[in-house]
Amino acid sequence: MRHVELEAVVPAEQVSTVFDAVMRWEKYPDLAPHVNSTTVHATLPEAECSSSWELHFRSGLLRWTEDDVFLPEEGEIRFEQSDGDFDSFTGTWALTQAGDDVAVRFDADFDFGIPSLEGILDPIAERVIKETVAWSLTGLFPGTRIAGGIELSEPAAVGA
């Protein structure tokens, strides 16, 4: 099991505004170069929400479908893979008001279920997931500050 986390601060915004923007998965292919496509099957106000994702990964695509739980009153989005390339993939987005800013925390755990390849696949998948979240937040809110020394530059090779 590999853990991915990312923290960011979106300046001068309200949680509800950031939440509404973050949950728009259909925008992510235009925001993050690793995202090949997203398909939103159902979203709020539906009770059962889901989406499908394709990310550029190594020399191919990493695909999964997830069940999404949107809790706007709590500033939280939870997801869990229902089908796809991971053996398991779960996580949360947590948004909290921090004065005039919004603190964003993304946490995810994934496992490909291939112990012999985890040393090769896991670090690449972790980087792709982190960068996708960082690209998306900075694309939605250009003033966003990403913690943890993630350097986003124009991608030379999207398939990396």
mmCIF file of C-alpha atoms in Angstrom:
data_model
loop_
_atom_site.group_PDB
_atom_site.id
_atom_site.type_symbol
_atom_site.label_atom_id
_atom_site.label_comp_id
_atom_site.label_asym_id
_atom_site.label_seq_id
_atom_site.Cartn_x
_atom_site.Cartn_y
_atom_site.Cartn_z
ATOM 1 C CA MET A 1 0.000 0.000 0.000
ATOM 2 C CA ARG A 2 1.374 3.404 -0.974
ATOM 3 C CA HIS A 3 0.206 6.657 0.616
ATOM 4 C CA VAL A 4 0.002 9.922 -1.337
ATOM 5 C CA GLU A 5 -0.583 13.269 0.315
ATOM 6 C CA LEU A 6 -0.587 16.840 -0.851
ATOM 7 C CA GLU A 7 -1.333 20.053 0.988
ATOM 8 C CA ALA A 8 -2.113 23.390 -0.592
ATOM 9 C CA VAL A 9 -3.499 26.804 0.259
ATOM 10 C CA VAL A 10 -5.942 28.579 -2.023
ATOM 11 C CA PRO A 11 -5.748 32.274 -1.112
ATOM 12 C CA ALA A 12 -8.722 34.573 -0.653
ATOM 13 C CA GLU A 13 -11.447 32.004 -1.333
ATOM 14 C CA GLN A 14 -14.300 30.332 0.493
ATOM 15 C CA VAL A 15 -14.528 26.569 1.063
ATOM 16 C CA SER A 16 -17.800 26.361 -0.895
ATOM 17 C CA THR A 17 -16.227 27.996 -3.971
ATOM 18 C CA VAL A 18 -13.154 25.741 -3.902
ATOM 19 C CA PHE A 19 -15.288 22.645 -3.239
ATOM 20 C CA ASP A 20 -17.577 23.402 -6.179
ATOM 21 C CA ALA A 21 -14.570 23.835 -8.474
ATOM 22 C CA VAL A 22 -12.597 20.796 -7.255
ATOM 23 C CA MET A 23 -15.526 18.395 -7.726
ATOM 24 C CA ARG A 24 -15.829 19.249 -11.446
ATOM 25 C CA TRP A 25 -13.867 16.196 -12.602
ATOM 26 C CA GLU A 26 -14.827 16.856 -16.240
ATOM 27 C CA LYS A 27 -12.474 19.875 -16.246
ATOM 28 C CA TYR A 28 -9.376 17.946 -15.184
ATOM 29 C CA PRO A 29 -8.181 16.920 -18.689
ATOM 30 C CA ASP A 30 -7.860 20.659 -19.456
ATOM 31 C CA LEU A 31 -6.127 21.376 -16.131
ATOM 32 C CA ALA A 32 -3.622 18.562 -15.672
ATOM 33 C CA PRO A 33 -1.430 17.190 -18.470
ATOM 34 C CA HIS A 34 -1.383 13.667 -16.975
ATOM 35 C CA VAL A 35 -5.177 13.377 -17.317
ATOM 36 C CA ASN A 36 -6.105 11.856 -20.647
ATOM 37 C CA SER A 37 -9.852 11.799 -19.951
ATOM 38 C CA THR A 38 -12.527 11.827 -17.264
ATOM 39 C CA THR A 39 -16.123 10.706 -17.536
ATOM 40 C CA VAL A 40 -18.604 11.810 -14.905
ATOM 41 C CA HIS A 41 -21.316 9.155 -14.652
ATOM 42 C CA ALA A 42 -23.252 10.890 -11.856
ATOM 43 C CA THR A 43 -22.573 13.870 -9.597
ATOM 44 C CA LEU A 44 -24.445 16.044 -7.128
ATOM 45 C CA PRO A 45 -27.350 16.259 -6.533
ATOM 46 C CA GLU A 46 -27.443 12.494 -7.215
ATOM 47 C CA ALA A 47 -27.064 10.334 -4.113
ATOM 48 C CA GLU A 48 -24.690 7.851 -5.755
ATOM 49 C CA CYS A 49 -21.906 9.533 -7.730
ATOM 50 C CA SER A 50 -19.155 8.019 -9.842
ATOM 51 C CA SER A 51 -16.515 8.918 -12.386
ATOM 52 C CA SER A 52 -14.007 7.195 -14.659
ATOM 53 C CA TRP A 53 -10.427 8.343 -15.127
ATOM 54 C CA GLU A 54 -7.576 7.763 -17.570
ATOM 55 C CA LEU A 55 -4.130 9.088 -16.643
ATOM 56 C CA HIS A 56 -1.015 8.938 -18.785
ATOM 57 C CA PHE A 57 1.228 6.486 -16.952
ATOM 58 C CA ARG A 58 4.565 5.219 -18.198
ATOM 59 C CA SER A 59 3.943 4.232 -21.837
ATOM 60 C CA GLY A 60 0.214 3.660 -21.507
ATOM 61 C CA LEU A 61 -2.880 4.671 -19.596
ATOM 62 C CA LEU A 62 -3.839 4.049 -15.981
ATOM 63 C CA ARG A 63 -7.614 3.534 -15.828
ATOM 64 C CA TRP A 64 -10.160 3.264 -13.043
ATOM 65 C CA THR A 65 -13.747 4.007 -12.113
ATOM 66 C CA GLU A 66 -14.448 5.389 -8.669
ATOM 67 C CA ASP A 67 -17.430 5.895 -6.427
ATOM 68 C CA ASP A 68 -17.452 9.529 -5.284
ATOM 69 C CA VAL A 69 -19.029 10.812 -2.083
ATOM 70 C CA PHE A 70 -19.446 14.587 -1.951
ATOM 71 C CA LEU A 71 -19.971 16.127 1.492
ATOM 72 C CA PRO A 72 -20.078 19.886 0.844
ATOM 73 C CA GLU A 73 -21.238 20.722 4.369
ATOM 74 C CA GLU A 74 -18.105 18.987 5.700
ATOM 75 C CA GLY A 75 -15.796 20.237 2.947
ATOM 76 C CA GLU A 76 -14.913 16.660 2.069
ATOM 77 C CA ILE A 77 -14.852 14.458 -1.012
ATOM 78 C CA ARG A 78 -14.253 10.739 -0.602
ATOM 79 C CA PHE A 79 -13.497 8.301 -3.388
ATOM 80 C CA GLU A 80 -12.935 4.577 -3.768
ATOM 81 C CA GLN A 81 -12.117 2.612 -6.881
ATOM 82 C CA SER A 82 -14.936 0.294 -7.933
ATOM 83 C CA ASP A 83 -13.130 -1.057 -11.008
ATOM 84 C CA GLY A 84 -9.773 -0.514 -12.646
ATOM 85 C CA ASP A 85 -6.038 -1.015 -12.789
ATOM 86 C CA PHE A 86 -5.346 -0.644 -9.080
ATOM 87 C CA ASP A 87 -5.922 -3.523 -6.709
ATOM 88 C CA SER A 88 -7.226 -0.802 -4.371
ATOM 89 C CA PHE A 89 -7.411 3.002 -4.539
ATOM 90 C CA THR A 90 -9.149 5.167 -1.937
ATOM 91 C CA GLY A 91 -8.815 8.729 -0.754
ATOM 92 C CA THR A 92 -10.178 12.046 0.414
ATOM 93 C CA TRP A 93 -10.066 15.706 -0.383
ATOM 94 C CA ALA A 94 -10.486 17.823 2.775
ATOM 95 C CA LEU A 95 -11.090 21.565 2.533
ATOM 96 C CA THR A 96 -11.101 23.865 5.547
ATOM 97 C CA GLN A 97 -11.368 27.608 5.940
ATOM 98 C CA ALA A 98 -8.090 29.070 7.239
ATOM 99 C CA GLY A 99 -8.833 32.732 7.799
ATOM 100 C CA ASP A 100 -9.308 34.288 4.365
ATOM 101 C CA ASP A 101 -7.810 31.225 2.648
ATOM 102 C CA VAL A 102 -8.801 27.618 2.062
ATOM 103 C CA ALA A 103 -6.503 24.808 3.175
ATOM 104 C CA VAL A 104 -6.711 21.771 0.902
ATOM 105 C CA ARG A 105 -5.451 18.344 1.863
ATOM 106 C CA PHE A 106 -5.503 15.416 -0.544
ATOM 107 C CA ASP A 107 -4.819 11.924 0.809
ATOM 108 C CA ALA A 108 -4.938 8.658 -1.109
ATOM 109 C CA ASP A 109 -3.833 5.082 -0.648
ATOM 110 C CA PHE A 110 -3.243 2.761 -3.572
ATOM 111 C CA ASP A 111 -1.950 -0.714 -4.233
ATOM 112 C CA PHE A 112 -1.386 -2.314 -7.618
ATOM 113 C CA GLY A 113 -1.335 -5.764 -6.026
ATOM 114 C CA ILE A 114 1.956 -6.638 -7.745
ATOM 115 C CA PRO A 115 4.601 -6.794 -4.985
ATOM 116 C CA SER A 116 7.448 -7.573 -7.393
ATOM 117 C CA LEU A 117 6.846 -4.306 -9.305
ATOM 118 C CA GLU A 118 5.918 -1.933 -6.454
ATOM 119 C CA GLY A 119 9.441 -0.483 -6.343
ATOM 120 C CA ILE A 120 9.069 0.564 -9.980
ATOM 121 C CA LEU A 121 5.359 1.372 -10.346
ATOM 122 C CA ASP A 122 4.512 2.952 -6.975
ATOM 123 C CA PRO A 123 6.899 5.944 -7.106
ATOM 124 C CA ILE A 124 5.783 6.797 -10.646
ATOM 125 C CA ALA A 125 2.092 6.517 -9.761
ATOM 126 C CA GLU A 126 2.614 8.598 -6.615
ATOM 127 C CA ARG A 127 4.287 11.367 -8.636
ATOM 128 C CA VAL A 128 1.593 11.314 -11.345
ATOM 129 C CA ILE A 129 -1.223 11.483 -8.770
ATOM 130 C CA LYS A 130 0.452 14.292 -6.786
ATOM 131 C CA GLU A 131 1.203 16.312 -9.896
ATOM 132 C CA THR A 132 -2.339 15.815 -11.196
ATOM 133 C CA VAL A 133 -3.774 17.224 -7.967
ATOM 134 C CA ALA A 134 -1.272 20.110 -7.952
ATOM 135 C CA TRP A 135 -1.864 20.962 -11.637
ATOM 136 C CA SER A 136 -5.617 20.857 -11.121
ATOM 137 C CA LEU A 137 -5.597 23.137 -8.075
ATOM 138 C CA THR A 138 -3.253 25.663 -9.670
ATOM 139 C CA GLY A 139 -5.286 25.539 -12.880
ATOM 140 C CA LEU A 140 -8.527 26.205 -11.020
ATOM 141 C CA PHE A 141 -7.000 28.816 -8.693
ATOM 142 C CA PRO A 142 -3.747 30.259 -10.115
ATOM 143 C CA GLY A 143 -2.630 31.754 -6.772
ATOM 144 C CA THR A 144 -2.627 28.339 -5.072
ATOM 145 C CA ARG A 145 0.460 27.542 -3.011
ATOM 146 C CA ILE A 146 1.448 23.860 -3.051
ATOM 147 C CA ALA A 147 3.368 22.532 -0.026
ATOM 148 C CA GLY A 148 6.085 19.926 -0.168
ATOM 149 C CA GLY A 149 8.398 21.201 -2.868
ATOM 150 C CA ILE A 150 6.444 20.011 -5.892
ATOM 151 C CA GLU A 151 7.821 21.722 -8.961
ATOM 152 C CA LEU A 152 5.320 22.090 -11.777
ATOM 153 C CA SER A 153 6.804 23.008 -15.099
ATOM 154 C CA GLU A 154 5.468 22.603 -18.579
ATOM 155 C CA PRO A 155 5.533 18.843 -19.131
ATOM 156 C CA ALA A 156 8.077 17.720 -21.695
ATOM 157 C CA ALA A 157 6.578 14.242 -21.996
ATOM 158 C CA VAL A 158 3.028 13.751 -20.831
ATOM 159 C CA GLY A 159 3.478 9.987 -20.856
ATOM 160 C CA ALA A 160 6.160 10.135 -18.147
#
